[in-house]
CSV table of C-alpha atoms and ligand atoms in Angstrom, one decimal:
chain,number,residue,atom,x,y,z
A,1,MET,CA,39.1,-5.7,2.6
A,2,LYS,CA,41.1,-2.5,3.7
A,3,PRO,CA,39.2,0.9,2.8
A,4,ALA,CA,41.1,3.2,0.5
A,5,LYS,CA,42.4,6.3,2.3
A,6,ALA,CA,40.6,9.6,1.4
A,7,THR,CA,43.6,10.6,-0.5
A,8,GLU,CA,43.6,7.7,-2.6
A,9,LEU,CA,40.3,8.4,-3.7
A,10,ALA,CA,41.1,11.8,-5.2
A,11,THR,CA,41.7,11.9,-9.2
A,12,ALA,CA,44.3,13.8,-10.7
A,13,SER,CA,41.9,16.1,-12.4
A,14,THR,CA,39.7,16.6,-9.2
A,15,PRO,CA,41.9,16.5,-6.1
A,16,GLU,CA,40.5,15.9,-2.8
A,17,VAL,CA,37.0,14.7,-4.2
A,18,LEU,CA,35.6,11.7,-2.7
A,19,VAL,CA,34.1,9.4,-5.2
A,20,PRO,CA,31.6,7.1,-3.3
A,21,ALA,CA,32.0,4.2,-5.9
A,22,ARG,CA,35.8,4.1,-5.5
A,23,LEU,CA,35.3,3.0,-1.9
A,24,VAL,CA,33.6,-0.2,-3.1
A,25,GLU,CA,35.5,-0.6,-6.4
A,26,ALA,CA,36.4,-4.2,-6.2
A,27,GLU,CA,32.8,-5.3,-5.3
A,28,LEU,CA,31.4,-3.2,-8.0
A,29,ALA,CA,33.7,-4.9,-10.4
A,30,ALA,CA,32.5,-8.1,-9.1
A,31,VAL,CA,28.8,-6.9,-9.5
A,32,GLU,CA,29.6,-5.9,-13.3
A,33,ALA,CA,31.2,-9.3,-14.1
A,34,ARG,CA,28.7,-11.5,-12.6
A,35,LEU,CA,25.6,-9.2,-13.7
A,36,SER,CA,26.9,-9.5,-17.4
A,37,ARG,CA,26.9,-13.3,-16.9
A,38,LEU,CA,23.5,-13.4,-15.8
A,39,LEU,CA,22.2,-11.6,-18.9
A,40,ASP,CA,23.2,-14.5,-21.1
A,41,SER,CA,20.3,-16.7,-22.2
A,42,ASN,CA,20.0,-19.8,-24.6
A,43,GLU,CA,17.8,-17.4,-26.6
A,44,SER,CA,20.0,-14.9,-28.2
A,45,ILE,CA,17.2,-12.2,-28.6
A,46,ILE,CA,16.9,-12.1,-24.8
A,47,ALA,CA,20.5,-11.9,-24.1
A,48,GLU,CA,20.8,-9.0,-26.6
A,49,ILE,CA,18.0,-6.9,-25.3
A,50,CYS,CA,19.4,-7.4,-21.6
A,51,HIS,CA,22.9,-6.3,-22.6
A,52,TYR,CA,21.5,-3.4,-24.7
A,53,LEU,CA,19.9,-1.8,-21.8
A,54,VAL,CA,22.4,-3.0,-18.9
A,55,ASP,CA,25.5,-2.3,-20.9
A,56,ALA,CA,24.2,1.3,-21.8
A,57,GLY,CA,26.0,2.9,-18.8
A,58,GLY,CA,23.5,3.2,-15.8
A,59,LYS,CA,24.9,4.9,-12.9
A,60,ARG,CA,24.8,1.6,-10.6
A,61,LEU,CA,23.4,3.9,-7.9
A,62,ARG,CA,21.6,1.0,-6.3
A,63,PRO,CA,24.6,-1.5,-6.2
A,64,THR,CA,26.8,1.6,-4.9
A,65,PHE,CA,24.3,2.4,-2.1
A,66,ILE,CA,23.9,-1.3,-0.9
A,67,LEU,CA,27.7,-2.0,-1.0
A,68,LEU,CA,28.5,1.2,1.1
A,69,VAL,CA,25.7,0.4,3.6
A,70,TYR,CA,27.1,-2.9,4.0
A,71,ARG,CA,30.6,-1.8,4.7
A,72,ALA,CA,29.2,1.1,6.7
A,73,CYS,CA,27.4,-1.1,9.0
A,74,GLY,CA,30.7,-3.2,9.6
A,75,GLY,CA,30.1,-5.9,6.9
A,76,SER,CA,32.9,-8.3,6.5
A,77,ASP,CA,34.9,-9.5,3.6
A,78,GLN,CA,33.8,-13.1,4.5
A,79,ASN,CA,30.2,-12.3,3.7
A,80,VAL,CA,30.6,-9.7,0.9
A,81,ASP,CA,29.7,-12.1,-1.6
A,82,PHE,CA,26.0,-12.1,-0.4
A,83,ALA,CA,26.1,-8.3,-0.4
A,84,ILE,CA,27.3,-8.4,-4.0
A,85,ASP,CA,24.6,-10.7,-5.2
A,86,ALA,CA,22.1,-8.4,-3.2
A,87,ALA,CA,23.3,-5.6,-5.2
A,88,ILE,CA,23.1,-7.5,-8.4
A,89,ALA,CA,19.5,-8.7,-7.6
A,90,LEU,CA,18.4,-5.1,-7.1
A,91,GLU,CA,19.9,-3.7,-10.1
A,92,LEU,CA,18.2,-6.6,-12.2
A,93,ILE,CA,14.8,-5.8,-10.7
A,94,HIS,CA,15.6,-2.0,-11.6
A,95,SER,CA,16.4,-2.9,-15.0
A,96,ALA,CA,13.3,-5.0,-15.6
A,97,THR,CA,11.2,-2.2,-14.3
A,98,LEU,CA,12.8,0.3,-16.8
A,99,LEU,CA,12.1,-2.2,-19.6
A,100,HIS,CA,8.5,-2.3,-18.6
A,101,ASP,CA,8.2,1.2,-17.7
A,102,ASP,CA,9.3,2.1,-21.3
A,103,ILE,CA,6.7,0.1,-22.6
A,104,ILE,CA,4.0,1.5,-20.5
A,105,ASP,CA,5.1,5.1,-21.1
A,106,ARG,CA,5.9,4.6,-24.7
A,107,GLY,CA,9.5,5.8,-23.8
A,108,LEU,CA,11.4,6.1,-27.0
A,109,LEU,CA,14.9,7.3,-25.4
A,110,ARG,CA,16.6,5.8,-22.5
A,111,ARG,CA,20.1,6.3,-21.2
A,112,GLY,CA,20.8,8.6,-24.2
A,113,LYS,CA,19.7,6.0,-26.9
A,114,PRO,CA,16.6,4.4,-28.5
A,115,SER,CA,14.9,2.5,-25.7
A,116,ALA,CA,14.6,-1.3,-25.8
A,117,PHE,CA,11.0,-0.8,-26.6
A,118,ALA,CA,11.9,1.5,-29.6
A,119,GLN,CA,14.4,-0.7,-30.8
A,120,TYR,CA,13.1,-4.2,-30.3
A,121,GLY,CA,9.3,-3.5,-29.8
A,122,PHE,CA,6.7,-4.4,-27.2
A,123,GLY,CA,6.8,-8.3,-27.1
A,124,PRO,CA,10.5,-8.8,-27.0
A,125,SER,CA,11.2,-6.0,-24.5
A,126,LEU,CA,8.3,-7.3,-22.2
A,127,ILE,CA,9.8,-10.8,-22.0
A,128,ALA,CA,13.5,-9.5,-21.6
A,129,GLY,CA,11.9,-7.6,-18.5
A,130,ASP,CA,10.5,-10.9,-17.3
A,131,TYR,CA,13.7,-12.5,-17.6
A,132,LEU,CA,15.7,-10.1,-15.7
A,133,PHE,CA,13.1,-10.3,-13.0
A,134,CYS,CA,13.4,-14.1,-12.8
A,135,ARG,CA,17.1,-14.0,-12.8
A,136,ALA,CA,16.8,-11.6,-9.8
A,137,PHE,CA,14.9,-14.0,-7.9
A,138,GLU,CA,17.0,-17.0,-9.0
A,139,LEU,CA,19.9,-15.0,-7.2
A,140,CYS,CA,17.8,-14.1,-4.2
A,141,SER,CA,17.1,-17.9,-3.5
A,142,ARG,CA,20.5,-18.3,-1.8
A,143,PHE,CA,19.2,-15.7,0.8
A,144,GLU,CA,17.5,-16.3,4.1
A,145,GLU,CA,13.5,-16.1,3.7
A,146,ARG,CA,13.2,-12.7,5.5
A,147,LEU,CA,15.6,-11.3,2.9
A,148,ILE,CA,13.7,-12.6,0.1
A,149,ARG,CA,10.5,-11.5,1.5
A,150,THR,CA,11.9,-7.8,1.6
A,151,ALA,CA,13.0,-8.1,-2.1
A,152,ALA,CA,9.5,-9.5,-3.1
A,153,GLN,CA,7.7,-6.6,-1.0
A,154,ALA,CA,9.6,-4.1,-2.9
A,155,CYS,CA,8.5,-5.6,-6.2
A,156,ILE,CA,5.1,-5.7,-5.0
A,157,GLN,CA,5.2,-1.9,-4.2
A,158,LEU,CA,7.0,-1.2,-7.6
A,159,THR,CA,4.0,-2.7,-9.3
A,160,GLU,CA,1.5,-0.9,-7.1
A,161,GLY,CA,3.4,2.5,-7.6
A,162,GLU,CA,3.2,2.1,-11.3
A,163,VAL,CA,-0.6,1.5,-11.2
A,164,MET,CA,-1.3,4.2,-8.9
A,165,GLU,CA,0.8,6.7,-11.2
A,166,SER,CA,-1.2,5.6,-14.1
A,167,ARG,CA,-4.4,6.6,-12.2
A,168,TYR,CA,-3.1,9.9,-11.5
A,169,ARG,CA,-2.1,10.5,-15.2
A,170,HIS,CA,-3.6,13.5,-16.8
A,171,ASN,CA,-5.4,14.0,-13.3
A,172,ALA,CA,-4.9,17.7,-12.2
A,173,ALA,CA,-6.5,16.7,-8.7
A,174,ALA,CA,-3.4,14.8,-8.1
A,175,THR,CA,-1.9,16.3,-4.8
A,176,LEU,CA,1.7,16.2,-3.3
A,177,LYS,CA,0.5,13.7,-0.7
A,178,ASP,CA,-0.6,11.3,-3.8
A,179,TYR,CA,2.8,12.1,-5.4
A,180,ILE,CA,4.6,11.1,-2.3
A,181,SER,CA,2.7,7.8,-2.0
A,182,VAL,CA,3.5,7.1,-5.7
A,183,ILE,CA,7.2,7.6,-5.4
A,184,ASP,CA,7.6,5.9,-2.2
A,185,ARG,CA,6.3,2.8,-3.8
A,186,LYS,CA,7.6,3.3,-7.3
A,187,THR,CA,11.2,4.4,-6.6
A,188,ALA,CA,12.1,4.4,-2.8
A,189,SER,CA,10.9,1.0,-2.1
A,190,LEU,CA,13.9,-0.6,-3.9
A,191,PHE,CA,16.3,1.6,-1.9
A,192,TYR,CA,14.4,0.9,1.2
A,193,ALA,CA,14.9,-3.0,0.5
A,194,GLY,CA,18.7,-2.3,-0.3
A,195,GLY,CA,19.3,-0.5,3.0
A,196,LYS,CA,17.5,-3.0,4.9
A,197,VAL,CA,19.1,-6.2,3.4
A,198,ALA,CA,22.6,-4.6,3.2
A,199,SER,CA,22.6,-3.8,6.9
A,200,ASP,CA,21.1,-7.2,7.7
A,201,LEU,CA,23.6,-9.0,5.8
A,202,ALA,CA,26.6,-7.0,7.6
A,203,GLY,CA,25.2,-8.3,11.0
A,204,ALA,CA,23.9,-4.9,12.1
A,205,PRO,CA,21.5,-4.8,15.2
A,206,ALA,CA,17.9,-4.4,14.5
A,207,ARG,CA,17.8,-0.6,15.4
A,208,THR,CA,20.7,0.1,12.5
A,209,ILE,CA,18.7,-2.3,10.1
A,210,ASP,CA,15.7,0.0,10.7
A,211,ALA,CA,17.6,3.2,10.2
A,212,MET,CA,19.1,1.9,7.0
A,213,ALA,CA,15.9,1.1,5.5
A,214,LYS,CA,14.8,4.5,6.5
A,215,LEU,CA,17.8,6.0,4.9
A,216,GLY,CA,16.8,4.0,1.7
A,217,THR,CA,13.4,5.6,1.7
A,218,ALA,CA,14.8,9.2,2.1
A,219,MET,CA,17.5,8.5,-0.5
A,220,GLY,CA,14.9,7.1,-3.0
A,221,LEU,CA,12.4,10.0,-2.5
A,222,ALA,CA,15.2,12.7,-2.9
A,223,PHE,CA,16.6,10.7,-6.0
A,224,GLN,CA,13.0,10.7,-7.7
A,225,MET,CA,12.3,14.4,-6.9
A,226,VAL,CA,15.6,15.5,-8.5
A,227,ASP,CA,14.8,13.4,-11.5
A,228,ASP,CA,11.4,14.9,-11.8
A,229,LEU,CA,12.9,18.3,-11.6
A,230,LEU,CA,15.4,17.4,-14.2
A,231,ASP,CA,12.7,16.2,-16.5
A,232,ILE,CA,11.5,19.9,-16.7
A,233,LEU,CA,14.9,21.5,-16.7
A,234,GLY,CA,16.8,19.3,-19.0
A,235,PRO,CA,18.9,19.5,-21.1
A,236,GLU,CA,18.3,16.3,-23.1
A,237,GLU,CA,22.0,15.6,-23.4
A,238,LYS,CA,22.3,15.5,-19.6
A,239,ILE,CA,19.2,13.5,-18.8
A,240,GLY,CA,19.4,11.1,-21.8
A,241,LYS,CA,15.8,11.4,-22.8
A,242,PRO,CA,13.5,14.3,-24.1
A,243,VAL,CA,12.9,17.1,-21.9
A,244,GLY,CA,9.2,17.2,-20.6
A,245,SER,CA,8.7,13.3,-21.0
A,246,ASP,CA,6.8,13.1,-17.8
A,247,LEU,CA,4.8,16.1,-18.8
A,248,ARG,CA,4.0,14.8,-22.2
A,249,ALA,CA,2.7,11.5,-20.8
A,250,GLY,CA,0.7,13.2,-18.2
A,251,ILE,CA,2.5,11.9,-15.4
A,252,PRO,CA,2.0,13.7,-12.1
A,253,SER,CA,5.7,14.4,-11.5
A,254,LEU,CA,6.9,16.8,-8.5
A,255,PRO,CA,6.8,20.1,-10.6
A,256,VAL,CA,3.4,19.2,-12.1
A,257,VAL,CA,1.7,18.5,-8.7
A,258,LEU,CA,3.2,21.8,-7.4
A,259,GLY,CA,2.1,23.5,-10.5
A,260,VAL,CA,-1.4,22.5,-10.7
A,261,GLU,CA,-1.9,23.6,-7.2
A,262,ARG,CA,-0.9,27.2,-8.4
A,263,SER,CA,-2.2,27.5,-11.7
A,264,ALA,CA,-5.7,27.0,-13.3
A,265,GLU,CA,-4.2,27.0,-17.0
A,266,LEU,CA,-1.9,24.2,-16.1
A,267,ARG,CA,-4.7,22.2,-14.6
A,268,LYS,CA,-6.6,22.8,-17.8
A,269,LEU,CA,-3.7,21.8,-20.0
A,270,LEU,CA,-3.0,18.5,-17.9
A,271,GLN,CA,-6.6,17.4,-17.7
A,272,ASN,CA,-6.8,17.4,-21.4
A,273,GLY,CA,-6.2,13.7,-21.4
A,274,THR,CA,-4.2,13.4,-24.5
A,275,GLN,CA,-0.3,13.5,-25.0
A,276,MET,CA,0.7,17.1,-24.5
A,277,GLU,CA,2.5,18.3,-27.7
A,278,GLY,CA,3.8,21.5,-29.4
A,279,ALA,CA,2.9,24.8,-27.9
A,280,ALA,CA,0.8,23.3,-25.3
A,281,LEU,CA,3.9,21.4,-24.0
A,282,GLU,CA,6.2,24.3,-24.3
A,283,ARG,CA,3.5,26.6,-22.4
A,284,ALA,CA,3.3,24.0,-19.7
A,285,LEU,CA,7.1,23.8,-19.4
A,286,GLU,CA,7.4,27.5,-19.2
A,287,MET,CA,5.0,27.5,-16.3
A,288,LEU,CA,6.5,24.5,-14.3
A,289,ARG,CA,10.0,26.3,-14.8
A,290,ALA,CA,8.7,29.3,-12.6
A,291,PRO,CA,11.2,30.1,-9.9
A,292,GLU,CA,8.7,29.5,-7.1
A,293,ILE,CA,8.0,25.9,-8.4
A,294,VAL,CA,11.5,25.1,-8.9
A,295,ALA,CA,12.5,26.3,-5.6
A,296,ASP,CA,9.7,24.4,-3.8
A,297,ALA,CA,10.7,21.2,-5.5
A,298,ARG,CA,14.2,21.7,-4.4
A,299,ARG,CA,13.2,22.5,-0.8
A,300,LEU,CA,11.3,19.3,-0.7
A,301,ALA,CA,14.3,17.3,-2.1
A,302,ALA,CA,16.5,19.0,0.2
A,303,GLU,CA,14.4,17.9,3.1
A,304,GLN,CA,14.8,14.2,2.4
A,305,ILE,CA,18.7,14.8,1.7
A,306,ALA,CA,18.9,16.4,5.1
A,307,LEU,CA,16.9,13.3,6.7
A,308,ALA,CA,19.1,11.0,4.9
A,309,ARG,CA,22.4,12.8,6.0
A,310,GLY,CA,21.2,12.8,9.5
A,311,ILE,CA,20.7,9.1,9.5
A,312,VAL,CA,24.1,8.5,7.9
A,313,ASP,CA,25.9,10.9,10.5
A,314,ASP,CA,24.6,8.5,13.3
A,315,LEU,CA,26.6,5.7,11.8
A,316,PRO,CA,30.1,5.1,13.5
A,317,ALA,CA,32.8,7.2,11.5
A,318,SER,CA,34.5,5.4,8.6
A,319,PRO,CA,35.3,6.1,5.0
A,320,TYR,CA,32.3,4.2,4.1
A,321,ARG,CA,30.0,6.6,6.1
A,322,ASP,CA,31.5,9.5,4.3
A,323,GLY,CA,31.0,7.7,1.1
A,324,LEU,CA,27.3,7.5,1.9
A,325,ALA,CA,27.1,11.1,2.8
A,326,THR,CA,28.9,12.1,-0.6
A,327,LEU,CA,26.5,9.8,-2.5
A,328,ILE,CA,23.5,11.6,-1.0
A,329,ASP,CA,24.8,15.0,-1.5
A,330,ASP,CA,25.6,14.2,-5.2
A,331,GLN,CA,21.8,13.9,-5.5
A,332,THR,CA,21.7,17.8,-4.8
A,333,SER,CA,24.3,18.6,-7.3
A,334,ARG,CA,22.8,16.5,-10.1
A,335,GLU,CA,20.5,19.4,-10.9
A,336,VAL,CA,22.9,22.4,-11.1
B,1,FPP,C1,10.6,4.7,-13.8
B,1,FPP,O1,10.0,5.8,-13.4
B,1,FPP,C2,9.7,3.5,-13.4
B,1,FPP,C3,9.9,3.0,-12.2
B,1,FPP,C4,10.8,3.6,-11.1
B,1,FPP,C5,9.0,1.9,-11.7
B,1,FPP,C6,8.4,1.1,-12.9
B,1,FPP,C7,7.7,0.0,-12.2
B,1,FPP,C8,7.0,-1.1,-13.1
B,1,FPP,C9,7.1,-0.9,-14.4
B,1,FPP,C10,6.3,-2.2,-12.6
B,1,FPP,C11,7.0,-3.6,-12.8
B,1,FPP,C12,7.8,-4.1,-11.8
B,1,FPP,C13,8.6,-5.1,-11.8
B,1,FPP,C14,8.9,-5.6,-10.3
B,1,FPP,C15,9.1,-5.8,-13.0
B,1,FPP,P1,9.8,7.2,-14.3
B,1,FPP,O2,9.0,6.7,-15.5
B,1,FPP,O3,9.6,8.3,-13.4
B,1,FPP,O4,11.4,7.1,-14.9
B,1,FPP,P2,11.9,7.5,-16.3
B,1,FPP,O5,11.7,8.9,-16.6
B,1,FPP,O6,13.4,7.0,-16.1
B,1,FPP,O7,11.1,6.5,-17.1
B,2,MG,MG1,9.2,6.4,-17.5
């Protein structure tokens, strides 16, 4: 497919702005159509829950990333169907983890509305997550073994990351190093797999596949760091869930691990072991919003963004390479 020219990407209201998703518009439309069909089930409650979550307007960041990597690595129209299925598989896995994560976190709001857990309860949302996960691997069955293994390894990392995070909950001894190991598994692993699979499907050489996997890791780490910052900065309308959700649940997010290094009062509040509420939550939020903590968190995210940009700059020039660069930069502007 011929790439759209930069001028065709501009919208009437935002001239000259490159919108990465527009570069792979047709592929993303195919993702949406096929994804929606895969959510259907003989059991109406499963289909209802899956549609409830997936149709709630996620950013489709993972599919956009995969499709841009595929095209930026020279992926042809002939094989694009595989890249579309890889994008769907990763979005299905991501959606499964959100259903399970809201059960674990007792998350009541997701994408600006009651979470599936709040709406349908523990059992139905657990099963719906399992269903999405199985659908993902049904789709993966058309891939070669090494690609299926990459997807499976990402899932193994996701589960281990979630367990590691639970171990560090309400634990004021969790360090920045611990935090990075958790988010490398619980968030970056899926982007790593996406970069690796997409470039492999595009027929890229081993060196490029390795670079795209590293790009995925940097992108995933930056994404989670910015997400953690947004959790304390809000506002609720922007983040689609209550401000301070991580803190309330005792999750060692980026501002939290940076904060406990600096403040004995914060360590005491976090170590309390119970859900942080009311005045304690407000006080902890106030401390975490200290300019030096916010600046430190931004710096760490910016480091990953710079790393990702460096990798993208090494790709051959193309509109897709520019789209990837913009997708990465958009991570920074999410928090202003
Ligand atoms: C959201 O993080 C959660 C994850 C990115 C990973 C969750 C992983 C599992 C529940 C393991 C299950 C794995 C499979 C393969 C089904 P967050 O709590 O920081 O984000 P949030 O604020 O959006 O809830
Ligand atoms: Mg959560």
